[in-house]
Tab-separated table of C-alpha atoms and ligand atoms in Angstrom:
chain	number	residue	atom	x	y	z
A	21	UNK	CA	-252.982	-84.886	9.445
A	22	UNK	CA	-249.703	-82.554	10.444
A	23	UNK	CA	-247.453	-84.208	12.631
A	24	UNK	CA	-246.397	-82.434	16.018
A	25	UNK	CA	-243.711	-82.122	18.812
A	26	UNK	CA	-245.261	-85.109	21.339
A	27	UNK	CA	-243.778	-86.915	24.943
A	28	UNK	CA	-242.931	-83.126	25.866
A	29	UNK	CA	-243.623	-81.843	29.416
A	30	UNK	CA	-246.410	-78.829	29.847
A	31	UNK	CA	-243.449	-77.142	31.059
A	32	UNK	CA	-241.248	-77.622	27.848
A	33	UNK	CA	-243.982	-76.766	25.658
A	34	UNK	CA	-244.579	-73.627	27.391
A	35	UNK	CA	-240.758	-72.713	27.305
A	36	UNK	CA	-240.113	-74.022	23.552
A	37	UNK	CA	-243.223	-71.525	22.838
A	38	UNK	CA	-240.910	-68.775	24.088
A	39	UNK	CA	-243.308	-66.536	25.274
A	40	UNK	CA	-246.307	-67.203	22.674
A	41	UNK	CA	-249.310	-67.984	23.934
A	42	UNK	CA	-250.453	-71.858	23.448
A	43	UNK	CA	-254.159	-72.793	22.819
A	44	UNK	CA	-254.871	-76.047	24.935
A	45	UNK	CA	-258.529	-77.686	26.102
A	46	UNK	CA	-259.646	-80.325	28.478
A	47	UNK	CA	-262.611	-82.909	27.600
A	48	UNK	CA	-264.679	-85.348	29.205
A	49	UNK	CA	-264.806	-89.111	28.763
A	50	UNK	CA	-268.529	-90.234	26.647
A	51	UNK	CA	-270.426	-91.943	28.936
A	52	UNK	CA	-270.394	-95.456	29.453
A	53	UNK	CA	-271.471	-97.448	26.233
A	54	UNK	CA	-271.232	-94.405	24.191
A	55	UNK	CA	-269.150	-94.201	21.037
A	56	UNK	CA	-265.935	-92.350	21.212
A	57	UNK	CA	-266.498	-91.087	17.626
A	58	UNK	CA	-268.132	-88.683	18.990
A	59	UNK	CA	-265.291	-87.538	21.008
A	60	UNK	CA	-263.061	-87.516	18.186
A	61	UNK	CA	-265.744	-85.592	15.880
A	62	UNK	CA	-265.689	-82.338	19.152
A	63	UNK	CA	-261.944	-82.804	18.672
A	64	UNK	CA	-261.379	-82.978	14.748
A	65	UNK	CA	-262.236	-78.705	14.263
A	66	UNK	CA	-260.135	-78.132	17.088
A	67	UNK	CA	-256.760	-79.473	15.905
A	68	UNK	CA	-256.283	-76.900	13.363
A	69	UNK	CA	-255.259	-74.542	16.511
A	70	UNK	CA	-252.269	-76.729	17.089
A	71	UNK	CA	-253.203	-77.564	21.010
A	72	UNK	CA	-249.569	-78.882	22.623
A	73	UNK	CA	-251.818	-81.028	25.308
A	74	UNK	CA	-255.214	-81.585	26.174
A	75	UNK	CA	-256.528	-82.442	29.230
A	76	UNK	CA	-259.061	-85.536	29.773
A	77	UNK	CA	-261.326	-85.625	33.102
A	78	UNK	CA	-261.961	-88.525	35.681
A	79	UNK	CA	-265.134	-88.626	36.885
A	80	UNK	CA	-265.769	-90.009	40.772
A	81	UNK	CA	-267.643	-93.054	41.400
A	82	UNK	CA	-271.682	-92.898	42.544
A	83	UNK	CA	-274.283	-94.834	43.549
A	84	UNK	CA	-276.968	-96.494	41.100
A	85	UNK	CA	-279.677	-97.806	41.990
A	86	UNK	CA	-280.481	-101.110	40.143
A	87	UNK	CA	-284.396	-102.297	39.489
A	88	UNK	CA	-284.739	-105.443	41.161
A	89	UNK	CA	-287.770	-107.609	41.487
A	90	UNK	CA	-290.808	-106.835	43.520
A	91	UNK	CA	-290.357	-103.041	42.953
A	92	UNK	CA	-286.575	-103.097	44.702
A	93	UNK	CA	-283.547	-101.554	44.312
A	94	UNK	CA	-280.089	-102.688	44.860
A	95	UNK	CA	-277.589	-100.180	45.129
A	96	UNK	CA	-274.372	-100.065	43.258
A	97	UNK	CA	-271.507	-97.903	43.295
A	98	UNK	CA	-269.996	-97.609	39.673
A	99	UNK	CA	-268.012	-95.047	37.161
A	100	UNK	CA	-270.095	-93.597	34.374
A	101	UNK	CA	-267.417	-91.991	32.515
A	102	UNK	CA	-264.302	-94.342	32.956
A	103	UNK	CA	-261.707	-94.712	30.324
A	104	UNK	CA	-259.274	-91.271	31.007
A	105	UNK	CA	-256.457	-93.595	30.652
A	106	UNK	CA	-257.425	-95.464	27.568
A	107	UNK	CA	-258.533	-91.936	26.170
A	108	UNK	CA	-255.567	-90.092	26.545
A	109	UNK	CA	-253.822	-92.709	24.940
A	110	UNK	CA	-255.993	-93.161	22.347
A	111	UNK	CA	-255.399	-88.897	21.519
A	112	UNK	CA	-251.940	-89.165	21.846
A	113	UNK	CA	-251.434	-91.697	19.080
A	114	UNK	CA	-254.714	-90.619	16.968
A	115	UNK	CA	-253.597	-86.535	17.051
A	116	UNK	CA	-249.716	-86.728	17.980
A	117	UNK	CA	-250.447	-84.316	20.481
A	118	UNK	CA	-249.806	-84.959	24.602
A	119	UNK	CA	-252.878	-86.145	26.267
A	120	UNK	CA	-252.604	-85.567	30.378
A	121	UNK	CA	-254.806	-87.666	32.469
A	122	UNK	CA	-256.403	-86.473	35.417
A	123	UNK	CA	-255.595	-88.656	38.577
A	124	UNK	CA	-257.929	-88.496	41.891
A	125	UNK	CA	-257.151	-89.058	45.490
A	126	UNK	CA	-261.158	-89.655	45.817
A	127	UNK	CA	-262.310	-93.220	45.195
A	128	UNK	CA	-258.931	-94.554	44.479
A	129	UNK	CA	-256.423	-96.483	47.357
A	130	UNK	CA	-252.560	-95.492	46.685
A	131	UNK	CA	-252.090	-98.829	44.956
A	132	UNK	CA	-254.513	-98.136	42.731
A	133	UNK	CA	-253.811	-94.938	41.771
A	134	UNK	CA	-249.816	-96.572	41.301
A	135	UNK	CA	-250.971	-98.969	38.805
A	136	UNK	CA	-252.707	-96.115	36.929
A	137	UNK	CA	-249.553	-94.439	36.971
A	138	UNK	CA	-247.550	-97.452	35.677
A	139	UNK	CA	-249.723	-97.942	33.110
A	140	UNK	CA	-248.950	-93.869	32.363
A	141	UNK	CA	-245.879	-94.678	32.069
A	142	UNK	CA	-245.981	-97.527	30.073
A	143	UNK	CA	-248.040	-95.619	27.107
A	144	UNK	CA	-245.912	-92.454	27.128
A	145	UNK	CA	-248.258	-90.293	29.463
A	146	UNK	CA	-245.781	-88.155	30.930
A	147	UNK	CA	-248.119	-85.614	31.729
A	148	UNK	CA	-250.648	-86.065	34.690
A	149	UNK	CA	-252.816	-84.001	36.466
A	150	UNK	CA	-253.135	-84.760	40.413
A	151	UNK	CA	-256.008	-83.648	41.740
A	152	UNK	CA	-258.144	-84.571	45.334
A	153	UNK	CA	-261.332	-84.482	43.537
A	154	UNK	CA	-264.755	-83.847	44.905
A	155	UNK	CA	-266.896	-85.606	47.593
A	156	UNK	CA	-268.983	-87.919	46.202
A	157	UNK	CA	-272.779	-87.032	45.456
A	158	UNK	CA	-274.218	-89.180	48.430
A	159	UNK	CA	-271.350	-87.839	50.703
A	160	UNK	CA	-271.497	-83.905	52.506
A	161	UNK	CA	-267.367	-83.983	52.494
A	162	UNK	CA	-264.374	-85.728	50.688
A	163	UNK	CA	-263.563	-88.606	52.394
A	164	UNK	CA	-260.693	-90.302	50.872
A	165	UNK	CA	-260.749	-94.701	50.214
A	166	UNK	CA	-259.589	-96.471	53.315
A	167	UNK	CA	-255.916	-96.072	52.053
A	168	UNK	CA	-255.809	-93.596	49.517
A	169	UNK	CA	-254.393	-89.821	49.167
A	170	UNK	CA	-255.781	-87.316	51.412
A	171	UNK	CA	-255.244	-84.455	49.849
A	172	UNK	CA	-253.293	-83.957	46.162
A	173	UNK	CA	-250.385	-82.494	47.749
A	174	UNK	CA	-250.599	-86.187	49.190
A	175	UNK	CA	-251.300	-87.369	45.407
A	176	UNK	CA	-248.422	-85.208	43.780
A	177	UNK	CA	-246.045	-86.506	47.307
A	178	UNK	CA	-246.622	-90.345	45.401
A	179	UNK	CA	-245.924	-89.555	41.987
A	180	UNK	CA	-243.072	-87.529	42.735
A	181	UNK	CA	-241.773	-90.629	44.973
A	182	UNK	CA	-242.479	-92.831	41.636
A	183	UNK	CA	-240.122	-90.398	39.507
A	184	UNK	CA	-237.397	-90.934	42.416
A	185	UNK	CA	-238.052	-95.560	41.507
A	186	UNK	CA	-239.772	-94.980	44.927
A	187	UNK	CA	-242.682	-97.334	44.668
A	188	UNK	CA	-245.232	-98.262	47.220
A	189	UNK	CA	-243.829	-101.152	49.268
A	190	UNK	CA	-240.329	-101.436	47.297
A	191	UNK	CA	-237.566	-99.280	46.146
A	192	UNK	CA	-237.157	-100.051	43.047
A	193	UNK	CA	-233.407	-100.258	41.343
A	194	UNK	CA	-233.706	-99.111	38.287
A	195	UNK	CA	-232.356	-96.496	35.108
A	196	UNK	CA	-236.278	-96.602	33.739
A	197	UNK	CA	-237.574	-94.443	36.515
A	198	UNK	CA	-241.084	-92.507	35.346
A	199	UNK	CA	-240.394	-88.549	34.763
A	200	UNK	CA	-244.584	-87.084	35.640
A	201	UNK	CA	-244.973	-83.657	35.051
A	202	UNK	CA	-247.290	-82.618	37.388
A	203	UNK	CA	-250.434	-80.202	37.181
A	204	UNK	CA	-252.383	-79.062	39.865
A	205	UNK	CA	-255.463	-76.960	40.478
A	206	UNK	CA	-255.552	-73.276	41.539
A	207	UNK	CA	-258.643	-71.477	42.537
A	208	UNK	CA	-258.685	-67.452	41.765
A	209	UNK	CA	-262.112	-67.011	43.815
A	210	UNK	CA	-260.868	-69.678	46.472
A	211	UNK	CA	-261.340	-72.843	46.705
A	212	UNK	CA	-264.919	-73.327	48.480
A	213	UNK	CA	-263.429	-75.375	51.634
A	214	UNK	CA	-260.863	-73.054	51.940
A	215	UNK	CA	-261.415	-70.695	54.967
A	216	UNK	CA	-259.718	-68.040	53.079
A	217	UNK	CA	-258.096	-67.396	49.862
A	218	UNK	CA	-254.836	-66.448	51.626
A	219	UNK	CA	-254.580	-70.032	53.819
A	220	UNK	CA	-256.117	-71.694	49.467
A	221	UNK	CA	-252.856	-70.212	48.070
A	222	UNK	CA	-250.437	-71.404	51.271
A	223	UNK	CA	-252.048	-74.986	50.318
A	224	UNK	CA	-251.291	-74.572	46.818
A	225	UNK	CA	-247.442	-73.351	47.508
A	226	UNK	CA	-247.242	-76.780	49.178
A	227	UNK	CA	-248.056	-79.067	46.109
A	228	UNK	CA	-245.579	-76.798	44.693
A	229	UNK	CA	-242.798	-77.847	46.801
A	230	UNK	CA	-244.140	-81.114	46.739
A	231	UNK	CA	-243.115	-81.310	43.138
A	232	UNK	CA	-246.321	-79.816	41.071
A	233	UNK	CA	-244.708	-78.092	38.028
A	234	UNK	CA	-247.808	-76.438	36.847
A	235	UNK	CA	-250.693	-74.874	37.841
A	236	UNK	CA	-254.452	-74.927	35.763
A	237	UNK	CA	-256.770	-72.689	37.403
A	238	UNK	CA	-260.520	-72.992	37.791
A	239	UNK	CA	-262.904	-71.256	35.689
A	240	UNK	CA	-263.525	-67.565	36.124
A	241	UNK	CA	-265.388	-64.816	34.026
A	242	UNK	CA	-263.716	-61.801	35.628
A	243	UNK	CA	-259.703	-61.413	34.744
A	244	UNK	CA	-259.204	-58.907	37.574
A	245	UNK	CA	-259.604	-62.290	40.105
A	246	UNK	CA	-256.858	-64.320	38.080
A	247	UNK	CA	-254.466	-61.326	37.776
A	248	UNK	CA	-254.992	-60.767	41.555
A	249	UNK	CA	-254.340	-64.996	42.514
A	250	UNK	CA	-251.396	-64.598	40.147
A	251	UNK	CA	-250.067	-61.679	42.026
A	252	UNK	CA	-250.803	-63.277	45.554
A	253	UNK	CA	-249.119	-66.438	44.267
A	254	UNK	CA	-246.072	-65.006	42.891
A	255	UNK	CA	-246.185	-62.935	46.295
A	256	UNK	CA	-245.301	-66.222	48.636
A	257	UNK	CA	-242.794	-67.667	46.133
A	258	UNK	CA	-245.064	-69.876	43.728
A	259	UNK	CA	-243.127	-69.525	40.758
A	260	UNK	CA	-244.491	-72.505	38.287
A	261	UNK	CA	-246.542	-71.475	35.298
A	262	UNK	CA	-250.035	-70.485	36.251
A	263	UNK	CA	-252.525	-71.449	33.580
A	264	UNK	CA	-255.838	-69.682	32.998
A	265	UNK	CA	-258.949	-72.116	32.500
A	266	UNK	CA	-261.899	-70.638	30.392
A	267	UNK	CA	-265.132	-71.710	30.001
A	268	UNK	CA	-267.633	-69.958	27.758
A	269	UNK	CA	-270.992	-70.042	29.083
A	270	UNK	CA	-273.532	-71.409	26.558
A	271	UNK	CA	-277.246	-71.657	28.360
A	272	UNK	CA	-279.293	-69.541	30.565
A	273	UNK	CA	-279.105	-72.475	33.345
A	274	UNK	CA	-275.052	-71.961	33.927
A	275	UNK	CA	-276.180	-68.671	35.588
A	276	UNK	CA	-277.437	-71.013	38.425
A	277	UNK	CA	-275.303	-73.797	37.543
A	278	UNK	CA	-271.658	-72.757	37.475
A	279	UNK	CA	-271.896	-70.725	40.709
A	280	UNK	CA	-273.376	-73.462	42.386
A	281	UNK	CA	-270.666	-75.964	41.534
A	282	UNK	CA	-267.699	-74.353	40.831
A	283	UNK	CA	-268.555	-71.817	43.256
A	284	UNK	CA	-267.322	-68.662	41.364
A	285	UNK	CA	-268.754	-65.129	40.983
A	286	UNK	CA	-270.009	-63.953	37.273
A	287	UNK	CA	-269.756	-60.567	36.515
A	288	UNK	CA	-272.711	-58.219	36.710
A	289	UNK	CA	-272.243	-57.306	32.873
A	290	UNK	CA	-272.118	-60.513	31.628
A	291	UNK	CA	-275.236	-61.910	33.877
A	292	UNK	CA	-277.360	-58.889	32.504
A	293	UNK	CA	-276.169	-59.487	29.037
A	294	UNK	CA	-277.249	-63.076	29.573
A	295	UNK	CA	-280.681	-61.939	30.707
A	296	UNK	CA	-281.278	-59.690	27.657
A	297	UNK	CA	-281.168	-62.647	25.291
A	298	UNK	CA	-284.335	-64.515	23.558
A	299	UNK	CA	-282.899	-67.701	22.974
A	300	UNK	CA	-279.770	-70.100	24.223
A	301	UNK	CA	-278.286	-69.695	20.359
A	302	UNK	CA	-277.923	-65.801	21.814
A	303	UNK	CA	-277.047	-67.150	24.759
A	304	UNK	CA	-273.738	-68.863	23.399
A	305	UNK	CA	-272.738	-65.779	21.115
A	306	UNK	CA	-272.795	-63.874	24.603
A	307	UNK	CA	-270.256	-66.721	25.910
A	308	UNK	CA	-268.247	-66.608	23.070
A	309	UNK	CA	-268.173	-63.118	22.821
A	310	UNK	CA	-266.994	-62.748	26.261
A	311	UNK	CA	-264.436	-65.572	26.199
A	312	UNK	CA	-262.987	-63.943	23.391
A	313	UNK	CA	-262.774	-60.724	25.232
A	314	UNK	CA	-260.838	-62.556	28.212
A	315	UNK	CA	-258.424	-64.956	25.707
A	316	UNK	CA	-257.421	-61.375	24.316
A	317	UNK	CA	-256.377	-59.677	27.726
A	318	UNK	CA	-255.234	-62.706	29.007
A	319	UNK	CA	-252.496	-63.202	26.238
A	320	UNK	CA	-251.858	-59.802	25.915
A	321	UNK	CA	-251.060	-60.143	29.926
A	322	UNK	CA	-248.524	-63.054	28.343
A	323	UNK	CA	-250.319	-66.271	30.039
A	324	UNK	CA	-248.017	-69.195	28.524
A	325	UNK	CA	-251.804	-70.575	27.763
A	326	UNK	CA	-255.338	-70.702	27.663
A	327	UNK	CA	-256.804	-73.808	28.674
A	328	UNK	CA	-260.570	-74.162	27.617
A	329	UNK	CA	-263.105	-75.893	29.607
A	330	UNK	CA	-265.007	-77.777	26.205
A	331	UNK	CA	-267.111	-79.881	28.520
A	332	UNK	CA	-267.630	-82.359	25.242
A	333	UNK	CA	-269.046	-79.579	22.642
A	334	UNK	CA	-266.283	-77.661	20.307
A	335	UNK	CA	-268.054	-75.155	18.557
A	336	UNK	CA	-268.060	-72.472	20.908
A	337	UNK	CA	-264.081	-72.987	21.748
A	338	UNK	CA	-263.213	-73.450	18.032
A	339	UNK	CA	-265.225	-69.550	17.539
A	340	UNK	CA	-263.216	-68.219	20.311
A	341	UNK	CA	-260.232	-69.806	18.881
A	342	UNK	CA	-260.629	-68.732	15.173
A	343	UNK	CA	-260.765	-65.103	16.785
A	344	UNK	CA	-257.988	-65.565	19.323
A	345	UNK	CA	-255.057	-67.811	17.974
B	1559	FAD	P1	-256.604	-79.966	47.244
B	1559	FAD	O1	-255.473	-79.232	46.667
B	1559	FAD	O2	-256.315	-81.204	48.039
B	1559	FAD	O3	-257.419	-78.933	48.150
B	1559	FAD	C1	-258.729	-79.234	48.626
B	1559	FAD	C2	-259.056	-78.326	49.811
B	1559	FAD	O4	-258.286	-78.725	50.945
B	1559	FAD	C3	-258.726	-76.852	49.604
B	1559	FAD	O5	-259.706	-76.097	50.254
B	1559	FAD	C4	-257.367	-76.674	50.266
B	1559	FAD	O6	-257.164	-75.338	50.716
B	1559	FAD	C5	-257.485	-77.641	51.424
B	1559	FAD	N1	-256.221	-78.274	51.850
B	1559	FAD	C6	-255.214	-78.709	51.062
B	1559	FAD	N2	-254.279	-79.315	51.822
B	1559	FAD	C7	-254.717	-79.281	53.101
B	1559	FAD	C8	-254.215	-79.771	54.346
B	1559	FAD	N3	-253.047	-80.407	54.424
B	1559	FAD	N4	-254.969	-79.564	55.459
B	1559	FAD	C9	-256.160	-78.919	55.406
B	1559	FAD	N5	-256.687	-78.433	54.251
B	1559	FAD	C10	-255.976	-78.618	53.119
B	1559	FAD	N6	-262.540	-83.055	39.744
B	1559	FAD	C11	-262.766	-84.318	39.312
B	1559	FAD	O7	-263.480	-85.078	39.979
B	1559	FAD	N7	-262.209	-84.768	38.138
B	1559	FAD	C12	-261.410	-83.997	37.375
B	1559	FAD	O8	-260.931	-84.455	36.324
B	1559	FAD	C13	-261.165	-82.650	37.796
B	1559	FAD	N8	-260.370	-81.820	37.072
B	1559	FAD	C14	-260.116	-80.546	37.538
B	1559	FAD	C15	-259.268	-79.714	36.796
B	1559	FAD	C16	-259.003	-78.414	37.237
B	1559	FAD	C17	-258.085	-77.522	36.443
B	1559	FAD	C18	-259.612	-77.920	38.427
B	1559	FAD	C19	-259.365	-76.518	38.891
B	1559	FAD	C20	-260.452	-78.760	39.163
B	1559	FAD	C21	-260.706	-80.065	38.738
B	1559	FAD	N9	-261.524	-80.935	39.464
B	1559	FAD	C22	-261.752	-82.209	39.019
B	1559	FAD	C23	-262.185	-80.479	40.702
B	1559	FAD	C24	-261.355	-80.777	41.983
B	1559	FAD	O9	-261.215	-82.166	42.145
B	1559	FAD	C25	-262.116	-80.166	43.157
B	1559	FAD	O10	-262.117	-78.773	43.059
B	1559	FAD	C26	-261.690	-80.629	44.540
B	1559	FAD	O11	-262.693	-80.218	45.481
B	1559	FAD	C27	-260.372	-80.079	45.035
B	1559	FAD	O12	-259.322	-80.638	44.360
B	1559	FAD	P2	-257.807	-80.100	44.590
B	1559	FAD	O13	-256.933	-80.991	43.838
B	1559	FAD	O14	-257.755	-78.652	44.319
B	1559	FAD	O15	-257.688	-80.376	46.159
């Protein structure tokens, strides 16, 4: 296994790149009970492409329903995918490469979401991710925990406090203080709650100056929209990296799906292109094919990365990346 430049910020390893374009990927956690071999075996053909970071999800909680006798249910609220933590620390000492949590405002109080930072801390994660998250699926909006963040500017506002040896309910003297890089999430087509994109980007500027170095975008299949939300950001003084996010599309049902939960647009050409094809397996050449096509406009734009959405399976990113890097 090579060895590799680790406890470096997103930020350093985009300026020690010096203007080359870095390959990077975020994964989910296995579900509950599942073996994390399988994580490691999406992982293993993707290492070759030197990734500085990769990202690992947090999922929110959600209700289960529990068979009980006499035909009832008891209702429980629970995590299927827990572990980002564990994970990341896991890939950091498996791969030598920085593994960056992501943290949620939903379903965690601020003293929770503290500890999860100490324990960060504690095993070299110097990366994190701060993010509001999602409502949950039995809830119409995000409602944050009875005493959690808000909102991540709220989220980035705490860690940022943590890097000053501001803690929770103590000021804490001391020379070990944490030192987060922080990423936060940008939406090119808007964020859906957003009344506009114009009021989306004056929200992002302030987890900016709330101390977000970085920016990851959400997925998008047309370039035009993340040249145009880099231009409108640069516009009102964002000036922190701005990361493209890239998911290939890989079955007929993400033509439903992906609008309907990430709320994005896809491109006339490539829906019609999708429609043409006999089978998923010419489905995912379509995706790949058309990732490939953005990677190579994107870095030839000079994007300090790509950052692909795996979503647990590697051979589609590992064919874009055998083309692209
Ligand atoms: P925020 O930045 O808090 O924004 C949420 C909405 O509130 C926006 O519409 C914004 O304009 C508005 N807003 C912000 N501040 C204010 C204010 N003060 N007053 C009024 N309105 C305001 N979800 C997960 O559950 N787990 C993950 O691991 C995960 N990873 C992600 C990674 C990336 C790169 C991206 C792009 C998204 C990810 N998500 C994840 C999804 C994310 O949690 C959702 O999109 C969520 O709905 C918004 O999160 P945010 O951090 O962008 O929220």
């Amino acid at each position: 296994m090579f060895k590799r430049n680790i406890d470096m910020k997103v930020t350093e390893h985009i300026k020690k790149a010096k203007e080359k374009t870095l390959f990077s990927f975020e994964i989910v956690p296995p579900k509950k009970g599942q073996n994390i071999q399988e994580l490691y075996d999406n992982i293993d053909p993707l290492m070759e492409f030197k990734p500085p970071f990769i990202d690992v999800t947090t999922s929110r909680e959600e209700y289960v329903y529990i068979p009980k006798e006499k035909d009832l249910l008891e209702k429980k609220i629970t995590r299927m995918r827990p572990g980002t933590v564990g994970i990341c620390a896991s890939l950091k000492y498996k791969y030598d490469v920085d593994a960056i949590p992501h943290v949620l405002c939903g379903g965690f109080t601020k003293e929770e979401t503290e500890y999860v930072l100490v324990d960060c801390h504690y095993l070299g994660l110097d990366n994190v991710m701060a993010l509001r998250g999602d409502a949950r699926k039995d809830q119409q909006y995000f409602t944050a925990s009875n005493g959690g963040n808000n909102y991540a500017t709220d989220l980035v506002k705490q860690i940022n406090d943590l890097n000053n040896g501001k803690y929770l309910h103590d000021i804490v003297e001391t020379p070990y203080k944490s030192d987060f890089c922080i990423g936060v999430a940008g939406y090119p087509e808007k964020h859906f709650e957003a009344p506009c994109l114009e009021s989306d980007i004056k929200r992002l500027k302030e987890k900016v100056e709330a101390g977000a170095d970085y920016i990851v975008t959400q997925m998008f299949f047309d370039n035009k929209k993340y040249f145009d939300f880099v231009k409108k950001a640069r516009e009102i003084g964002i000036d922190v990296p701005i990361i493209p996010g890239i998911k290939p599309l890989a079955v007929k049902r993400h033509l439903q799906i992906l609008p309907q939960i990430f709320r994005l647009d896809l491109p006339p050409d490539l829906v019609s292109a999708v429609e043409k094809c006999k089978n998923n397996k010419e489905i995912r050449q379509v995706g790949i094919e058309w990732s490939i096509a953005q990677s190579k406009e994107l870095i030839k734009a000079g994007v300090p990365v790509v950052h692909y959405y795996s979503m647990g399976k590697s051979s589609n990113i590992k064919a874009i990346a055998s083309e692209v890097f």
